[in-house]
Amino acid sequence: MIKYVLLLFILTLNVAQANVQATYRNGLLINPSTNQPYTGNLETINNDWGKDSIEFSQEYVNGAMHGADKVFYKSGKLKTIGYFENGLLEGTTKIYFEDGSLMGSVDFKKHQKHGRGVRFYPNGVKQLERFFVNDKLEGVSKTWYDSGVLMLEENYKNGMLHGTLKNYYEDGGIFEEVKYNFGTPKTMIIYHEDGSIADKKGFLNKKIIDSIIG
C-alpha cells in the first residue's frame, strides 16, 4: 500500500513583529510622538541579523494596516507580500523561495481566503491547488508529486469533502477511491498497482454497501 500525505495548505501572511515596542488603542497603532493613530511605513529591524536588517515592513493609515505588508529573508530578499485595506487582507498574498521563485499564493477578500490558492515545489512544479469561498474550501482540490504526476484529487462543498476522492500512484495509476457525502465517507476501494481491486470497504450497513460496490 502506498503511503501519501495530505498536504495542509496554509498560506497565511506572517505579520508578527518581534521586539517592537508599540502602543495600540482600540485596535489602532498609536504614534508615541503625537499620541494619534499612526500613518506611514513601519519597519522592524532584526538585530540578530545585523545592523539595519529589516525583517518586516508594514504600511499604516490612521492606525490601521493599509497597503503593502512585507516579510524578508535574512538575505534581504522578499519572502512574503500581502495587501491590506483598512486592517483587512485583500487581494493576492504571495510567498517566495529565497531564490525569488514563487512558492505559493492565495487570494483574500475581507481577510478571508476567497479564490485560488496554489503552492509550488522548489523545482517550479505545481504542488497544490485549491479554491476557497468565504474561507471554506469549494470545488476541486488537486495535489501533485514533484514529478508533475497527479497525486490526489478531492471535491469540496462548503468546506466539506463531497463527492469522489482519488489518490494515485506516482506512475499515474489509481490507488484509492473514496466517496464522500458532505464530509462523511461512504465507500472506499483500494487498487493494486496493476489496476485490479485490492480491497473494498463500506461505512454503512454491509448489505447496503455490498449492493453499491458489489
Coordinates of C-alpha atoms in Angstrom, one line a residue:
M1 CA 0.0 0.0 0.0
I2 CA 1.4 3.4 -1.0
K3 CA 1.8 6.0 1.7
Y4 CA 0.7 9.5 1.0
V5 CA 0.5 12.7 2.9
L6 CA -2.5 15.0 2.6
L7 CA -0.7 18.3 2.4
L8 CA -2.1 21.1 4.5
F9 CA -2.2 24.3 2.5
I10 CA -1.7 27.1 4.9
L11 CA -0.8 30.3 3.1
T12 CA -1.3 33.0 5.6
L13 CA 0.8 36.1 5.9
N14 CA 3.1 36.3 8.9
V15 CA 2.5 39.7 10.4
A16 CA 4.2 39.2 13.7
Q17 CA 6.5 41.9 15.0
A18 CA 9.5 40.8 17.1
N19 CA 11.0 43.1 19.6
V20 CA 8.7 46.1 18.7
Q21 CA 7.6 48.5 21.3
A22 CA 4.3 49.8 20.1
T23 CA 1.2 51.2 21.6
Y24 CA -2.3 50.2 20.4
R25 CA -5.6 51.8 21.3
N26 CA -8.9 50.4 20.2
G27 CA -7.0 48.2 17.8
L28 CA -5.1 51.1 16.2
L29 CA -1.4 51.7 16.2
I30 CA -0.6 54.9 18.0
N31 CA 2.3 57.2 17.2
P32 CA 4.0 57.8 20.5
S33 CA 5.2 61.3 19.4
T34 CA 1.8 62.6 18.7
N35 CA -0.4 60.2 20.6
Q36 CA -2.5 59.9 17.5
P37 CA -3.2 56.9 15.1
Y38 CA 0.0 56.3 13.1
T39 CA 0.2 56.9 9.4
G40 CA 3.3 55.7 7.5
N41 CA 5.6 52.8 6.9
L42 CA 6.7 50.7 10.0
E43 CA 9.9 48.7 9.6
T44 CA 11.0 46.1 12.1
I45 CA 14.8 45.6 12.4
N46 CA 16.1 42.1 13.4
N47 CA 19.2 42.9 15.4
D48 CA 20.2 39.2 15.3
W49 CA 20.6 39.5 11.5
G50 CA 22.9 42.5 11.7
K51 CA 22.6 46.3 11.7
D52 CA 19.7 47.8 9.7
S53 CA 18.5 44.3 8.7
I54 CA 14.8 44.7 8.0
E55 CA 12.5 41.7 8.7
F56 CA 9.1 43.3 8.4
S57 CA 7.7 46.3 6.6
Q58 CA 4.1 47.4 7.0
E59 CA 2.1 50.4 5.9
Y60 CA -0.4 52.1 8.1
V61 CA -3.1 54.7 7.6
N62 CA -4.8 56.2 10.6
G63 CA -3.5 53.4 12.8
A64 CA -4.8 50.5 10.6
M65 CA -2.7 48.4 8.3
H66 CA -3.4 49.7 4.8
G67 CA -1.1 48.9 1.9
A68 CA 1.7 46.5 1.4
D69 CA 2.8 44.1 4.2
K70 CA 6.2 42.6 3.5
V71 CA 8.4 39.9 5.2
F72 CA 12.0 39.5 4.2
Y73 CA 14.6 36.7 4.5
K74 CA 17.9 37.4 6.4
S75 CA 19.5 37.9 3.0
G76 CA 17.2 40.9 2.4
K77 CA 15.2 39.1 -0.3
L78 CA 11.4 39.3 -0.3
K79 CA 9.7 36.3 1.5
T80 CA 6.1 37.3 1.5
I81 CA 3.9 40.2 0.4
G82 CA 0.3 40.9 1.0
Y83 CA -2.0 43.9 0.9
F84 CA -4.3 45.3 3.5
E85 CA -7.3 47.6 3.2
N86 CA -8.4 49.2 6.5
G87 CA -6.8 46.4 8.5
L88 CA -8.1 43.5 6.4
L89 CA -6.3 41.4 3.9
E90 CA -7.4 42.0 0.3
G91 CA -6.2 40.6 -3.0
T92 CA -3.4 38.1 -3.5
T93 CA -0.8 37.2 -0.9
K94 CA 2.4 35.7 -2.3
I95 CA 5.2 33.7 -0.7
Y96 CA 8.6 33.3 -2.4
F97 CA 11.5 31.0 -2.1
E98 CA 14.8 32.7 -1.2
D99 CA 15.9 32.4 -4.9
G100 CA 13.0 34.6 -5.8
S101 CA 10.8 32.0 -7.4
L102 CA 7.2 31.7 -6.4
M103 CA 6.4 29.3 -3.5
G104 CA 2.7 30.0 -3.4
S105 CA -0.1 32.4 -3.4
V106 CA -3.7 32.7 -2.1
D107 CA -6.5 35.2 -2.7
F108 CA -8.1 37.1 0.1
K109 CA -11.3 39.1 0.4
K110 CA -12.0 41.0 3.6
H111 CA -9.4 38.9 5.5
Q112 CA -10.9 35.5 4.4
K113 CA -9.4 33.2 1.8
H114 CA -11.6 33.7 -1.2
G115 CA -10.5 32.5 -4.7
R116 CA -7.5 30.4 -5.7
G117 CA -4.7 29.1 -3.6
V118 CA -1.6 27.5 -5.2
R119 CA 1.7 26.1 -4.0
F120 CA 4.8 25.1 -5.9
Y121 CA 7.8 22.8 -5.4
P122 CA 11.3 24.4 -5.4
N123 CA 11.7 22.9 -9.0
G124 CA 8.7 25.0 -10.2
V125 CA 6.3 22.1 -10.5
K126 CA 2.8 22.8 -9.1
Q127 CA 2.3 21.1 -5.7
L128 CA -1.2 22.0 -4.7
E129 CA -4.2 24.0 -6.0
R130 CA -7.3 24.8 -4.0
F131 CA -10.2 27.1 -4.3
F132 CA -12.0 29.0 -1.5
V133 CA -15.3 30.7 -1.0
N134 CA -15.6 32.8 2.2
D135 CA -12.7 31.0 3.9
K136 CA -14.1 27.5 3.1
L137 CA -12.8 25.0 0.5
E138 CA -15.0 24.7 -2.5
G139 CA -14.8 22.7 -5.7
V140 CA -11.9 20.6 -7.0
S141 CA -8.6 20.5 -5.0
K142 CA -5.5 18.8 -6.5
T143 CA -2.1 17.7 -5.2
W144 CA 0.8 16.7 -7.4
Y145 CA 4.0 14.8 -7.0
D146 CA 7.2 16.8 -7.6
S147 CA 7.4 14.9 -10.9
G148 CA 4.2 16.7 -12.0
V149 CA 2.1 13.5 -11.8
L150 CA -1.3 13.9 -10.1
M151 CA -1.2 12.6 -6.5
L152 CA -4.6 13.5 -5.1
E153 CA -7.9 14.9 -6.3
E154 CA -10.6 15.9 -3.9
N155 CA -14.0 17.6 -4.2
Y156 CA -15.3 20.1 -1.6
K157 CA -18.6 21.7 -0.9
N158 CA -19.0 24.3 1.8
G159 CA -15.7 23.3 3.3
M160 CA -16.5 19.5 3.4
L161 CA -15.4 16.7 1.3
H162 CA -18.2 15.8 -1.0
G163 CA -18.1 13.5 -4.0
T164 CA -15.2 11.3 -5.0
L165 CA -11.7 11.5 -3.6
K166 CA -9.0 9.8 -5.8
N167 CA -5.4 9.1 -4.7
Y168 CA -2.9 8.0 -7.3
Y169 CA 0.3 6.0 -7.5
E170 CA 3.3 8.0 -8.8
D171 CA 3.1 6.2 -12.1
G172 CA -0.4 7.7 -12.6
G173 CA -2.4 4.6 -11.7
I174 CA -5.3 4.9 -9.2
F175 CA -4.5 3.7 -5.7
E176 CA -7.6 4.7 -3.7
E177 CA -11.1 5.9 -4.4
V178 CA -13.3 7.2 -1.6
K179 CA -16.8 8.6 -2.0
Y180 CA -18.0 11.3 0.5
N181 CA -21.3 12.8 1.3
F182 CA -20.8 16.2 2.9
G183 CA -17.8 15.1 4.9
T184 CA -19.0 11.6 5.7
P185 CA -17.1 8.7 3.9
K186 CA -19.4 6.2 2.3
T187 CA -17.3 3.7 0.3
M188 CA -13.7 3.1 -0.3
I189 CA -11.9 1.0 -2.9
I190 CA -8.2 0.2 -2.8
Y191 CA -6.4 -0.8 -6.0
H192 CA -3.2 -2.7 -6.8
E193 CA -0.6 -1.1 -9.0
D194 CA -1.8 -3.2 -11.9
G195 CA -5.3 -1.7 -11.6
S196 CA -7.0 -4.7 -10.0
I197 CA -9.1 -4.2 -6.9
A198 CA -7.2 -5.0 -3.6
D199 CA -9.9 -4.1 -1.1
K200 CA -13.4 -2.7 -0.7
K201 CA -14.7 -1.1 2.4
G202 CA -18.0 0.5 3.3
F203 CA -19.0 2.9 6.0
L204 CA -22.7 1.9 6.2
N205 CA -24.7 -1.3 6.8
K206 CA -22.7 -4.1 5.0
K207 CA -25.7 -5.2 2.9
I208 CA -26.2 -1.6 1.6
I209 CA -22.5 -1.3 0.8
D210 CA -22.5 -4.7 -1.0
S211 CA -25.3 -3.6 -3.2
I212 CA -23.5 -0.4 -4.1
I213 CA -20.0 -1.7 -4.7
G214 CA -20.5 -5.4 -5.1

